[in-house]
Tab-separated table of C-alpha atoms in Angstrom:
chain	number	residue	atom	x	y	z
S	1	UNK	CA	223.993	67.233	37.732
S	2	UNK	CA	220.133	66.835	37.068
S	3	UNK	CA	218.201	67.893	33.688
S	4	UNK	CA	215.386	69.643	35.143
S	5	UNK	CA	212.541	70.693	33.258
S	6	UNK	CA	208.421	71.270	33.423
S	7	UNK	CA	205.971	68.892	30.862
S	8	UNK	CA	202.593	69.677	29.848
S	9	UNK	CA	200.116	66.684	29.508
S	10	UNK	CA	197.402	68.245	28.096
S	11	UNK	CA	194.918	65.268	28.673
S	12	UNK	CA	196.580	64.864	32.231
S	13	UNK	CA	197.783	61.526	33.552
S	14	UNK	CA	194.753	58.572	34.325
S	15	UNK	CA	194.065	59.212	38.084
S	16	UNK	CA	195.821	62.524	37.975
S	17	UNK	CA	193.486	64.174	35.555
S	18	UNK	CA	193.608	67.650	37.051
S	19	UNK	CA	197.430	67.863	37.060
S	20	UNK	CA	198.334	68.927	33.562
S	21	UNK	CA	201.953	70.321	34.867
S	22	UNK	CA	204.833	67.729	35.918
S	23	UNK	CA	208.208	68.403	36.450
S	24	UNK	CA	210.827	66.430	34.904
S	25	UNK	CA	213.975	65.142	36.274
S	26	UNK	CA	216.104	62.597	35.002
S	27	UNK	CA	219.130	61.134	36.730
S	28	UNK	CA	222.444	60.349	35.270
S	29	UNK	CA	223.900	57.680	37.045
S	30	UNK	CA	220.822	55.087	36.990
S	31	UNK	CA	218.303	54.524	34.054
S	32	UNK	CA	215.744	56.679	36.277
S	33	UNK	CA	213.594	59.707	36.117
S	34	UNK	CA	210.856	61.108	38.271
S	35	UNK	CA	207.719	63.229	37.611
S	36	UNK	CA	206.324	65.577	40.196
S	37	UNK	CA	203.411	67.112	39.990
S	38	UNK	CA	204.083	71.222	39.670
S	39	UNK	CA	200.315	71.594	41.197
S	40	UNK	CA	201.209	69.209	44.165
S	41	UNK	CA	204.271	68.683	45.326
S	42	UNK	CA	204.071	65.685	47.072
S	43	UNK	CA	202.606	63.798	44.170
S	44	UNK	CA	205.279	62.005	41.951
S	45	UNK	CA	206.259	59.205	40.441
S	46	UNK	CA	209.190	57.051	39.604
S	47	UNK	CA	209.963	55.749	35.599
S	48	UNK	CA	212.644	53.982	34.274
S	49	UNK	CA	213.696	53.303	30.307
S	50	UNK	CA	211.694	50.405	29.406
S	51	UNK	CA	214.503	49.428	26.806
S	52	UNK	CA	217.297	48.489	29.429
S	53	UNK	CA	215.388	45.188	30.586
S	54	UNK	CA	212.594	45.128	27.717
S	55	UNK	CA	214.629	44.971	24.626
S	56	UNK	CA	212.034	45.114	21.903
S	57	UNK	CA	209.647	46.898	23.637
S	58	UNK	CA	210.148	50.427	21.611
S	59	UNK	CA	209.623	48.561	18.359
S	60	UNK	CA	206.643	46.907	19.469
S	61	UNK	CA	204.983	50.226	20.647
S	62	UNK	CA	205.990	52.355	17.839
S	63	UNK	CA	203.033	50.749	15.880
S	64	UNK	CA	200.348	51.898	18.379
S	65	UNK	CA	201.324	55.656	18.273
S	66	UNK	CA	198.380	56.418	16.371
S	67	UNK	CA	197.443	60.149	14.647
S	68	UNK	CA	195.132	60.882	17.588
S	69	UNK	CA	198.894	60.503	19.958
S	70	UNK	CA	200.685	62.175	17.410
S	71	UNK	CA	198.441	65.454	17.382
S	72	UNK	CA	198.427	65.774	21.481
S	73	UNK	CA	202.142	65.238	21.220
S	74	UNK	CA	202.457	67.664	18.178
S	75	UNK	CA	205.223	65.727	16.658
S	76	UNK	CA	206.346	66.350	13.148
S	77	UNK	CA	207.806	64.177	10.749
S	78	UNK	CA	211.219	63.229	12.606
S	79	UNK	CA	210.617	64.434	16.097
S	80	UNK	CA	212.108	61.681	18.506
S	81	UNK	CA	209.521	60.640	21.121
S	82	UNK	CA	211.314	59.884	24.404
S	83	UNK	CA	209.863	56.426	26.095
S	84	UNK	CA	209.530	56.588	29.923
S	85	UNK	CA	207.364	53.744	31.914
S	86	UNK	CA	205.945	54.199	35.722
S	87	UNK	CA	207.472	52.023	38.526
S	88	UNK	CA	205.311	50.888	41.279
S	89	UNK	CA	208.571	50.200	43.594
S	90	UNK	CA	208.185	47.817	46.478
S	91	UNK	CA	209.932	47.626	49.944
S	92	UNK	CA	211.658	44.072	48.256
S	93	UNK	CA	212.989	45.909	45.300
S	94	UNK	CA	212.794	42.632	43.272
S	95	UNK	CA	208.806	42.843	43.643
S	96	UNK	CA	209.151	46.535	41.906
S	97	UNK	CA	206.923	46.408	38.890
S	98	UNK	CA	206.730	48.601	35.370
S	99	UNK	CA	203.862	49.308	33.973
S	100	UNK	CA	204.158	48.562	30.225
S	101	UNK	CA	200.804	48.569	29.602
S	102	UNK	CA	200.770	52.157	29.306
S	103	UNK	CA	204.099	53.900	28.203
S	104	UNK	CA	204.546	57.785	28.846
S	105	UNK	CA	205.445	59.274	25.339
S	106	UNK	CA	207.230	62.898	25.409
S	107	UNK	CA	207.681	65.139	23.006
S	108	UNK	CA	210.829	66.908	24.379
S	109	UNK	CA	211.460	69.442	21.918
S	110	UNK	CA	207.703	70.802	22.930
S	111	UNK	CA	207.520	69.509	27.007
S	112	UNK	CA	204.041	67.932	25.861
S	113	UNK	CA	204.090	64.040	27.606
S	114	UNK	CA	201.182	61.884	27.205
S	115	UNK	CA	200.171	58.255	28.971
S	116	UNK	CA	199.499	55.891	25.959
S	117	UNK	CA	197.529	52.807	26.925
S	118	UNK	CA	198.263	50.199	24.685
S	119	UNK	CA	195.348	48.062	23.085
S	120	UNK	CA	198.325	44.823	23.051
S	121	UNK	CA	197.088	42.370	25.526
S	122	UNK	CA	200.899	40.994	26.120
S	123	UNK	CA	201.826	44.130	27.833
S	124	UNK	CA	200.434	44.420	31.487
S	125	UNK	CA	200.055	47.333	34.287
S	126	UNK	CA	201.822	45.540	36.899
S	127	UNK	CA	204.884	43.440	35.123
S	128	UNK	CA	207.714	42.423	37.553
S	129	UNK	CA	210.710	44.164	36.655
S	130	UNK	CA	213.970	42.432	37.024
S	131	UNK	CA	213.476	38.743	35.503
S	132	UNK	CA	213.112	35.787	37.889
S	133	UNK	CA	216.763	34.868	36.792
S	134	UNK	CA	217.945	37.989	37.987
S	135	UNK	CA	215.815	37.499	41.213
S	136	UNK	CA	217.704	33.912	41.793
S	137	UNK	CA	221.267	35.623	41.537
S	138	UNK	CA	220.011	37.721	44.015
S	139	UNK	CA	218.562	35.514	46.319
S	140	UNK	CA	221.762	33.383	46.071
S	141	UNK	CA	223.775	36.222	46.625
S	142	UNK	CA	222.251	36.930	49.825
S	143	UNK	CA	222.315	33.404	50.982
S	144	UNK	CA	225.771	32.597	50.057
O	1	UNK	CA	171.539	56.503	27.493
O	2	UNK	CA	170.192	55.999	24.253
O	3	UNK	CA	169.829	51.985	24.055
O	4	UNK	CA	168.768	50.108	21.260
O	5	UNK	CA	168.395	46.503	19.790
O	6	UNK	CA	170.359	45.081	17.450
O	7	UNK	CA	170.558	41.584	16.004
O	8	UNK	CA	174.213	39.781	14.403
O	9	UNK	CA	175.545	41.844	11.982
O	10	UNK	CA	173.492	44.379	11.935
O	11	UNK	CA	175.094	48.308	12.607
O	12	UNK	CA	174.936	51.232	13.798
O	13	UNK	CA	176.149	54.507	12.339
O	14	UNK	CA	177.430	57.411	15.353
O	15	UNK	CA	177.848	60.793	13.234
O	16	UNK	CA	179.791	60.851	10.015
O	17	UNK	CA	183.056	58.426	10.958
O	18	UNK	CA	181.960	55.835	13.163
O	19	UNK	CA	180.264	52.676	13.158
O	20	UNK	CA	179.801	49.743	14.979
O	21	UNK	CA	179.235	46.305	14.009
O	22	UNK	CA	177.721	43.734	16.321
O	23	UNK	CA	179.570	40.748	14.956
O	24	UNK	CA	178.563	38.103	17.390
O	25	UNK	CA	177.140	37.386	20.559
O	26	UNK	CA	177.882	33.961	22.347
O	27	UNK	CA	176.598	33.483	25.478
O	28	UNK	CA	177.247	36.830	27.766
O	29	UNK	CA	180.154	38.183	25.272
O	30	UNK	CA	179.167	39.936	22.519
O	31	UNK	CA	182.171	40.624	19.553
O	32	UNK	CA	181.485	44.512	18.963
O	33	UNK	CA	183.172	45.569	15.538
O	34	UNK	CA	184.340	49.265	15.365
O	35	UNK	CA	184.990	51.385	12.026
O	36	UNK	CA	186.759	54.719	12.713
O	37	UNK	CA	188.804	57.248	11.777
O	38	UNK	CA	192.457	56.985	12.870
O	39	UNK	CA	192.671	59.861	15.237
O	40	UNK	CA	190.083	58.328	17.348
O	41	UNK	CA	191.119	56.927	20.200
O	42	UNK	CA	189.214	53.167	21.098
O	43	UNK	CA	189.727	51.821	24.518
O	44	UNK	CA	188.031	49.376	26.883
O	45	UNK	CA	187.208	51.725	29.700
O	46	UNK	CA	187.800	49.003	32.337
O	47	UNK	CA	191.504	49.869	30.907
O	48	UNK	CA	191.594	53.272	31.425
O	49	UNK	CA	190.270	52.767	35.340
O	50	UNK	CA	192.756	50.120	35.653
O	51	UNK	CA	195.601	52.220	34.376
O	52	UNK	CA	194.545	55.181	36.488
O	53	UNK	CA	194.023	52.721	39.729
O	54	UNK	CA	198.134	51.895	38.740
O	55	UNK	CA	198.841	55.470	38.720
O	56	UNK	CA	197.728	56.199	41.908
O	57	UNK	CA	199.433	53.250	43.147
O	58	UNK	CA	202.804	54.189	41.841
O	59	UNK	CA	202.364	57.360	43.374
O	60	UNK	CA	201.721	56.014	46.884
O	61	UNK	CA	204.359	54.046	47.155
O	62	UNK	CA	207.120	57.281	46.840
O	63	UNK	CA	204.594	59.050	49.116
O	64	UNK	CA	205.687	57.536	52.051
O	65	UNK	CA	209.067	57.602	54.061
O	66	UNK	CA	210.457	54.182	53.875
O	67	UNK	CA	209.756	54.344	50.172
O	68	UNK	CA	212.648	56.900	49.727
O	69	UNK	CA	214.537	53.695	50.975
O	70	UNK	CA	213.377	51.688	48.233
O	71	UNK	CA	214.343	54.345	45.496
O	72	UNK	CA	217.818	54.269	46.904
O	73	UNK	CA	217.917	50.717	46.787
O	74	UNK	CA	216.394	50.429	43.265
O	75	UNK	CA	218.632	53.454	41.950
O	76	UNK	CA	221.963	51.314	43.705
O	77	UNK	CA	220.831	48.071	42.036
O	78	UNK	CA	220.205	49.733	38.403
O	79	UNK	CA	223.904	51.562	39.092
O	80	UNK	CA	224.913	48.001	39.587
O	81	UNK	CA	223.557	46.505	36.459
């Protein structure tokens, strides 16, 4: 079974301005969700939970949701912000890449999402995601 | 575009909240200093463009056929994980 379920962004997504309405489904088997645009269909993207293979990443964001996120998200005090990040997958899934560099934040309490870029320099738009010592396993395992 | 001239250290006030600070300038890179309230958002805009250039990336890739193939494969190796 799938959670299904429609998000607002309300400032859109950069390069998807005009799309304010994205649907919402996260898998249950593997850390994955996708976002497809209500307005066109065959616009959508993959995102994964940054936290699986970035282990301090949520910690290290937290300080950069500022009060200017925080209104378009309309959290209160202790709403929980769910963390999302977009994959740019490749045909050699161990050249997919996450974009950390600007985390989707969503409020799911309210289905308001919003694409924080983050003013960190060590976070980048196109970071490989499995490590290169997961890539050697890999390779190996196909070799041997 | 309002332009004007400004030496080291000297400001410039943009309505009530904000103002900017030219700190230094070395070369071609000048150090700009920003003062502003917290719910404004500062950004270089050549991030913004590169994010959105990302986006649309990310988006192509799912677009096509044989990227279906790749989600499976990705999904199957995060199952595996």
């Amino acid at each position: 079974m799938e959670e299904k379920n429609i998000i607002i962004f309300p400032q859109g997504i950069p390069g998807f301005e005009k799309y304010r309405h994205w649907n919402f489904v996260i898998e249950e088997e593997a850390p994955l969700g996708q976002l497809v645009s209500v307005e066109n269909e065959y616009i959508g993207l993959v995102l994964t939970r940054p936290e699986i293979y970035f282990a301090d990443y949520l910690t290290e964001i937290e300080k950069e949701i500022g009060l200017d996120t925080q209104e378009i998200l309309e959290t209160k005090e202790n709403t929980e912000l769910n963390v999302w990040n977009i994959l740019c997958i490749a045909e050699d899934i161990m050249e997919t890449t996450i974009n950390l560099k600007a985390p989707l934040l969503i409020n799911s309490e309210k289905s308001i999402g919003y694409q924080l870029i983050l003013n960190q320099e060590k976070y980048e738009s196109k970071q490989l995601l499995f490590s290169h010592q997961n890539m050697k396993e890999n390779r190996e395992g196909v070799t041997g | 575009m309002l332009v004007l001239s400004r030496k080291t250290n000297e400001k410039i006030k943009i309505g009530e909240d904000i103002e900017i600070t030219i700190v230094s300038v070395s070369g071609e890179v000048v150090r700009v200093g920003i003062e502003a309230p917290k719910e404004v958002k500062i950004l270089r805009s050549e991030v913004y463009e590169e994010i959105s250039r990302q986006n649309k990336a990310a988006a192509e890739t799912i677009d096509l056929k044989q990227g279906l193939g790749a989600i499976e494969a990705l999904r199957a190796k995060m199952i595996k994980e």
